[in-house]
CSV table of C-alpha atoms and ligand atoms in Angstrom, one decimal:
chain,number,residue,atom,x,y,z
A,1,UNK,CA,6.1,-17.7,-11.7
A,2,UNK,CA,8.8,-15.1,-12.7
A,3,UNK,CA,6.8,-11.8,-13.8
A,4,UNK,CA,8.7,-8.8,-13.5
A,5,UNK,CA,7.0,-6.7,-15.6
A,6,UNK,CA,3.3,-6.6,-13.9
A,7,UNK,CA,2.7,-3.6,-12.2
A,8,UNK,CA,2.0,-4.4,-8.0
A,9,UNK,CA,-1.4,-3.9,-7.0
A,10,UNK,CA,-2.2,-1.9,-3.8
A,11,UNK,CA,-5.9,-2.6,-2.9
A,12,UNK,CA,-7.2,0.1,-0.6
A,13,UNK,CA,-10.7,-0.4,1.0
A,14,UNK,CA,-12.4,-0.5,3.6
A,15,UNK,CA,-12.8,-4.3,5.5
A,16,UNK,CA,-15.6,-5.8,3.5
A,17,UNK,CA,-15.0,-3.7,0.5
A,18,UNK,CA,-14.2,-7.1,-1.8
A,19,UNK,CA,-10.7,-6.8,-1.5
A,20,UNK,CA,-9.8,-10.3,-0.8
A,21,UNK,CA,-12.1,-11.8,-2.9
A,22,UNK,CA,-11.0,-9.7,-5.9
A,23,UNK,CA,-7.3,-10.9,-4.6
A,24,UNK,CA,-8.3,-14.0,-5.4
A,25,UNK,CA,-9.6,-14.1,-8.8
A,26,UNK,CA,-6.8,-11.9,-9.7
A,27,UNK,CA,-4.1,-14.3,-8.2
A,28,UNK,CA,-6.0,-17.3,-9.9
A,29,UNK,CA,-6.1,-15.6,-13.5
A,30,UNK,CA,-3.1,-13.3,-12.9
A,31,UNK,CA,-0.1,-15.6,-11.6
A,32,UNK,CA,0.0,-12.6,-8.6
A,33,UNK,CA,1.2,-12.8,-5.3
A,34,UNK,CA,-1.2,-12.4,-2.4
A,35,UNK,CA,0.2,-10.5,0.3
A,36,UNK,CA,-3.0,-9.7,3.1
A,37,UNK,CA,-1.1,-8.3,6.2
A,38,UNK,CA,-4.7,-9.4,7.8
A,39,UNK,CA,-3.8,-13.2,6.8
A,40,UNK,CA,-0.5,-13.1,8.0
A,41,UNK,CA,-1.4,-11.8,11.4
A,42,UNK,CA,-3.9,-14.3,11.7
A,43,UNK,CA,-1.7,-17.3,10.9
A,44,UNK,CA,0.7,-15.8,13.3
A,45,UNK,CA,-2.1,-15.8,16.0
A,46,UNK,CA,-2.9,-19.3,15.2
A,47,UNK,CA,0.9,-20.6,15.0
A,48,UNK,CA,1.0,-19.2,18.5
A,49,UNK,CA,3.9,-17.3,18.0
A,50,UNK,CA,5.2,-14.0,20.0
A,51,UNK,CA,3.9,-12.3,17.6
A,52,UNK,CA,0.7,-13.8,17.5
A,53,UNK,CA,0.2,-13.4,21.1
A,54,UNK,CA,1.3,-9.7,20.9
A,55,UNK,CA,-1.5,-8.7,18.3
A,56,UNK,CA,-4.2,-10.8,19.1
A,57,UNK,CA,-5.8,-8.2,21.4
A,58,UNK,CA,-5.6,-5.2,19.1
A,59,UNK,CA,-6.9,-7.1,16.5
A,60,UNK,CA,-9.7,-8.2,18.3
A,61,UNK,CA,-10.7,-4.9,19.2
A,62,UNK,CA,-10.5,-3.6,15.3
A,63,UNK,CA,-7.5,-1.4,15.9
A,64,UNK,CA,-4.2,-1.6,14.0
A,65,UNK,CA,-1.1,-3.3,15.2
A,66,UNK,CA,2.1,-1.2,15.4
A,67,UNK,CA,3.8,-0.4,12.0
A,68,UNK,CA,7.0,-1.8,13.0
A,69,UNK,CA,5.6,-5.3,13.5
A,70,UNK,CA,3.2,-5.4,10.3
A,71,UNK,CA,6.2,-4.3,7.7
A,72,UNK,CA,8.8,-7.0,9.8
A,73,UNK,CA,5.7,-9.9,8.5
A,74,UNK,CA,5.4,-8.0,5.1
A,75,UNK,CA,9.0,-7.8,4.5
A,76,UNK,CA,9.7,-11.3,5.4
A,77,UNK,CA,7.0,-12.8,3.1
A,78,UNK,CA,8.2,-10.7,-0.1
A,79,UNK,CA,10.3,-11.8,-2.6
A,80,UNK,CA,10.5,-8.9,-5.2
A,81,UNK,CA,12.9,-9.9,-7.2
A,82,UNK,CA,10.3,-13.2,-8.6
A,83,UNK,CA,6.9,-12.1,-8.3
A,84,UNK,CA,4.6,-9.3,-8.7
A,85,UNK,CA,2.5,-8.8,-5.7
A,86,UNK,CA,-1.2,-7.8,-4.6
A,87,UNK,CA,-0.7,-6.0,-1.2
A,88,UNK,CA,-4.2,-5.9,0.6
A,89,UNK,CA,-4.7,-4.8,3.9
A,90,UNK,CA,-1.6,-3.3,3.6
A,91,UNK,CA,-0.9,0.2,3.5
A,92,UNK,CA,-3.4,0.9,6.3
A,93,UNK,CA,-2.1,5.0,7.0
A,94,UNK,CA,0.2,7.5,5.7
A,95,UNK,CA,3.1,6.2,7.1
A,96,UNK,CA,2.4,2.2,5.8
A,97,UNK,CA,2.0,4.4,2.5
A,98,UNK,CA,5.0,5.9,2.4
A,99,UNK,CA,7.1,2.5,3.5
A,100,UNK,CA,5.4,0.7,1.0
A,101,UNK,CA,6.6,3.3,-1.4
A,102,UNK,CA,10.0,2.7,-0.5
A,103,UNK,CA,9.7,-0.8,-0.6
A,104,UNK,CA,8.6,-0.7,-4.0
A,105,UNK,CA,11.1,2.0,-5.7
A,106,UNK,CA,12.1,1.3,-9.4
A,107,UNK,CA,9.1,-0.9,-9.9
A,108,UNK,CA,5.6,-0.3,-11.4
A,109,UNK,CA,2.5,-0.3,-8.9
A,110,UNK,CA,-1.1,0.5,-9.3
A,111,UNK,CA,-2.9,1.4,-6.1
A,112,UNK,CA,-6.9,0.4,-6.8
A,113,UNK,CA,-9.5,2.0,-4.5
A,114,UNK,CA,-12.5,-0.3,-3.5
A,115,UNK,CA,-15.5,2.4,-3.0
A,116,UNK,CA,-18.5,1.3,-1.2
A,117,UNK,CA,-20.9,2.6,1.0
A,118,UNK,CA,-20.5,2.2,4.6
A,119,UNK,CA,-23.6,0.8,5.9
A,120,UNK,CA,-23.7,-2.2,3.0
A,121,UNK,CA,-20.2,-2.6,4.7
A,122,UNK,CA,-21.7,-3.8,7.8
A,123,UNK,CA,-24.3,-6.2,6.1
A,124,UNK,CA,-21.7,-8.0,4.2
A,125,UNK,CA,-19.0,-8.7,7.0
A,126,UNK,CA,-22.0,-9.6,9.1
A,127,UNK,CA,-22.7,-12.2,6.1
A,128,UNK,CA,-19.0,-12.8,5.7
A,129,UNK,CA,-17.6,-16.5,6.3
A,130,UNK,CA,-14.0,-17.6,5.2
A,131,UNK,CA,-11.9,-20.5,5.7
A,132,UNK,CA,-8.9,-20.4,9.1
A,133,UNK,CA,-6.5,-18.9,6.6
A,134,UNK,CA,-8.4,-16.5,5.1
A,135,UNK,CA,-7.9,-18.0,1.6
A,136,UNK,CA,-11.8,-18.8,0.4
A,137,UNK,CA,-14.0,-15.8,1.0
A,138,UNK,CA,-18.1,-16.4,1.0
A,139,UNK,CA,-21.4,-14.5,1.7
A,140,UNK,CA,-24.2,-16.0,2.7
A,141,UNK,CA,-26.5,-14.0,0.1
A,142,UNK,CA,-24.6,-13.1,-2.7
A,143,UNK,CA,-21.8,-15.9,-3.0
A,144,UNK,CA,-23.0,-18.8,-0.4
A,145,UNK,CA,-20.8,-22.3,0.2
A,146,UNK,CA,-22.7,-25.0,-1.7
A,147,UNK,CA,-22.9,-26.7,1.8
A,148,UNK,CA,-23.6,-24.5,4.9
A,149,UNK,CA,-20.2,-24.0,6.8
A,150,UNK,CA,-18.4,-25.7,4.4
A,151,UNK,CA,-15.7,-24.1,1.9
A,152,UNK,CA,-16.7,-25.6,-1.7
A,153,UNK,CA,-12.8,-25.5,-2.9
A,154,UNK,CA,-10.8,-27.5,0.2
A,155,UNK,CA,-14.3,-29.0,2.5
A,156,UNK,CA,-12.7,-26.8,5.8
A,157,UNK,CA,-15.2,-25.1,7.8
A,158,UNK,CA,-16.0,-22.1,7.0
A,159,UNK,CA,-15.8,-19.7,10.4
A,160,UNK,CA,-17.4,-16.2,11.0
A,161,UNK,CA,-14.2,-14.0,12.0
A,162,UNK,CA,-14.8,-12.4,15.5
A,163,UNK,CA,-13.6,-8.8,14.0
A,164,UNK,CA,-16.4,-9.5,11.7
A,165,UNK,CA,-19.1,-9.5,14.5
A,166,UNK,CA,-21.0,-6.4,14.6
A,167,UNK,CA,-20.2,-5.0,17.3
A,168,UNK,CA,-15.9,-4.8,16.2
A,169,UNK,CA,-16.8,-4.0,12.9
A,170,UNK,CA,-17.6,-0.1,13.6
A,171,UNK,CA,-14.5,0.6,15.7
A,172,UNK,CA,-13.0,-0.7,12.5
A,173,UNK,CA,-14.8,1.1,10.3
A,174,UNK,CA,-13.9,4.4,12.1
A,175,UNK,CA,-10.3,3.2,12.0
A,176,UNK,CA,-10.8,2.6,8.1
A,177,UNK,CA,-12.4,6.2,7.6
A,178,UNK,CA,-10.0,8.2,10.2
A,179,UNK,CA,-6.3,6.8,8.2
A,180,UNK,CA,-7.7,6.6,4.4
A,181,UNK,CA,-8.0,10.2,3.1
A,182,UNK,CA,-4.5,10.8,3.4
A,183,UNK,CA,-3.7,7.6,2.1
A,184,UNK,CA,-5.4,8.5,-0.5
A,185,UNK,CA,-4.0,11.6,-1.2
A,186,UNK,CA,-1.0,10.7,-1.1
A,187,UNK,CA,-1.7,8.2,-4.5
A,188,UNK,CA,-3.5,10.8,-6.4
A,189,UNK,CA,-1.0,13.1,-6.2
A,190,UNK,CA,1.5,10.7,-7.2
A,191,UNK,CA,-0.9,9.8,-10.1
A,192,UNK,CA,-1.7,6.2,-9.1
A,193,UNK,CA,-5.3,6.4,-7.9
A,194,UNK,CA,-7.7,4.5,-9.5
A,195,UNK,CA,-11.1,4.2,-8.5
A,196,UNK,CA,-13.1,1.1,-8.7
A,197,UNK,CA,-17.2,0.5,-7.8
A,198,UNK,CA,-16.8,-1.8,-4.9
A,199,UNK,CA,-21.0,-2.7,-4.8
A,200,UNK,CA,-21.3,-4.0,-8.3
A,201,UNK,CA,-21.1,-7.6,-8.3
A,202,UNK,CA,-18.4,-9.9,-8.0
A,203,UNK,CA,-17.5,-10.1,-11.9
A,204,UNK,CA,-18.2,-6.6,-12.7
A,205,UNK,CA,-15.7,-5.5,-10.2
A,206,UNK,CA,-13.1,-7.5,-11.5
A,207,UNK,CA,-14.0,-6.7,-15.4
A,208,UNK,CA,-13.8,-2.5,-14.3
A,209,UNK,CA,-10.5,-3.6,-12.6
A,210,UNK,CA,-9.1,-5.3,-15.5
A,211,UNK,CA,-10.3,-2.5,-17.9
A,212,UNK,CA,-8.6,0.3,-15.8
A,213,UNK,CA,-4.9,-0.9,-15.2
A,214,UNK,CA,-4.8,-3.0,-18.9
A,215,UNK,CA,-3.9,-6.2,-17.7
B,1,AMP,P1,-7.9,-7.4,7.6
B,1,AMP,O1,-7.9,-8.9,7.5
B,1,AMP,O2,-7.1,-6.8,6.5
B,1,AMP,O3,-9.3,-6.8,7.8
B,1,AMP,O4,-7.1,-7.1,9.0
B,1,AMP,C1,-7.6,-7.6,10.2
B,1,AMP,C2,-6.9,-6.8,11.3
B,1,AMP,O5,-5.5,-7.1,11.2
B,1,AMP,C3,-7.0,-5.3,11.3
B,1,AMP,O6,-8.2,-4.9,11.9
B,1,AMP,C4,-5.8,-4.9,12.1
B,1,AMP,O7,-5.9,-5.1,13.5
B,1,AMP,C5,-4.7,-5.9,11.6
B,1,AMP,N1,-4.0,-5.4,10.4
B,1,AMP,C6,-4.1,-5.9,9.1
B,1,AMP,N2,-3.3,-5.2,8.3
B,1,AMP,C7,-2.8,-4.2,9.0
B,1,AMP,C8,-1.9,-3.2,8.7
B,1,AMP,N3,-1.4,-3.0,7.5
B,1,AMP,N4,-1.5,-2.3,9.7
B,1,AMP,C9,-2.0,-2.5,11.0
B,1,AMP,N5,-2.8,-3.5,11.3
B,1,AMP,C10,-3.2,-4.4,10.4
């Protein structure tokens, strides 16, 4: 779908914050592109490729890969020129920030922050299953598959990811809260920060999100 004239959407959050569901809905009802550096890496991993086998370690352990690898996988999936994008996952620090930035000149962008409290962070990646490519997000309290371990859309299983076991999801957490603030900063003070409240439900988030950027 050509649509130049949609402002990109950078969703920062922490992992768990909602940010690939909201991705979702907003691709479905939006005609965006999903970019989640996360889902490329992944597919990468599970292709096999030198890549793949590169990253697979960090990302087991929660840490981030290198910059120079992550913006080769963004670059080559982006097609600027046709779409407007949601980037999620994706920038992670300053730097990824300030690339993405530069990436983007002379177009419109909208970076939406996903707050949430930390420790209902844990519960819900604990709770989290998704499909292999990351495309069907569940949780087994608040938005369960109809049938247990089965994805209601496409009938593949439904896996827990291994960063989403407890004990890798504080070293990402720490990660998340070590890299943000300036992240942050560097969006309010270009006068693109807008916050959103991550723990209201599903709908509500996405209702606040429209409200705020006037799609
Ligand atoms: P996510 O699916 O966004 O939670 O990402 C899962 C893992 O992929 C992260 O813990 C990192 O190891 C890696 N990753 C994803 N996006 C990035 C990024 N922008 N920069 C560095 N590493 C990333």
């Amino acid at each position: 779908m050509v649509d130049s004239i949609k402002k990109h959407l950078i969703l920062l959050g922490a992992p768990g914050s909602g940010k690939g569901t909201q991705s979702a809905i907003l691709c479905d009802k939006n005609g965006y592109g999903h970019i989640s550096t996360g889902n490329l890496l992944r597919s990468e991993i599970a292709k096999g490729s030198e890549l793949g086998l590169k990253v697979k370690s960090v990302m087991d352990s929660g840490n981030l890969v290198s910059d120079d690898l992550v913006v080769e996988l963004l670059k080559a999936n982006l097609d600027l020129a046709t779409s407007s994008y949601i980037f999620d996952g994706y920038p992670r620090n300053l730097e990824q920030a300030k690339t993405l930035d530069g990436i983007l000149s002379g177009t419109d962008s909208v970076a939406l922050y996903f707050e949430l409290d930390t420790e209902l962070l844990v519960d819900r990646l604990t709770k989290r299953r998704v499909t292999k490519d990351g495309k069907y997000i569940y949780n087994l309290d608040t938005n369960p598959p109809k049938v247990d371990g089965v994805c209601d859309v496409t009938g593949q299983e439904l896996i827990h990811r291994d960063d989403d076991k407890e004990e890798v999801i504080r070293s990402r957490m720490e990660v998340f809260e070590s890299t943000i603030s300036p992240v942050l900063d560097f969006y309010r003070s270009a006068g693109k920060l807008v916050a959103v409240n991550a723990s209201a439900a599903l709908d509500d988030v996405y209702k606040e999100i429209i409200e705020k950027i006037n799609l």
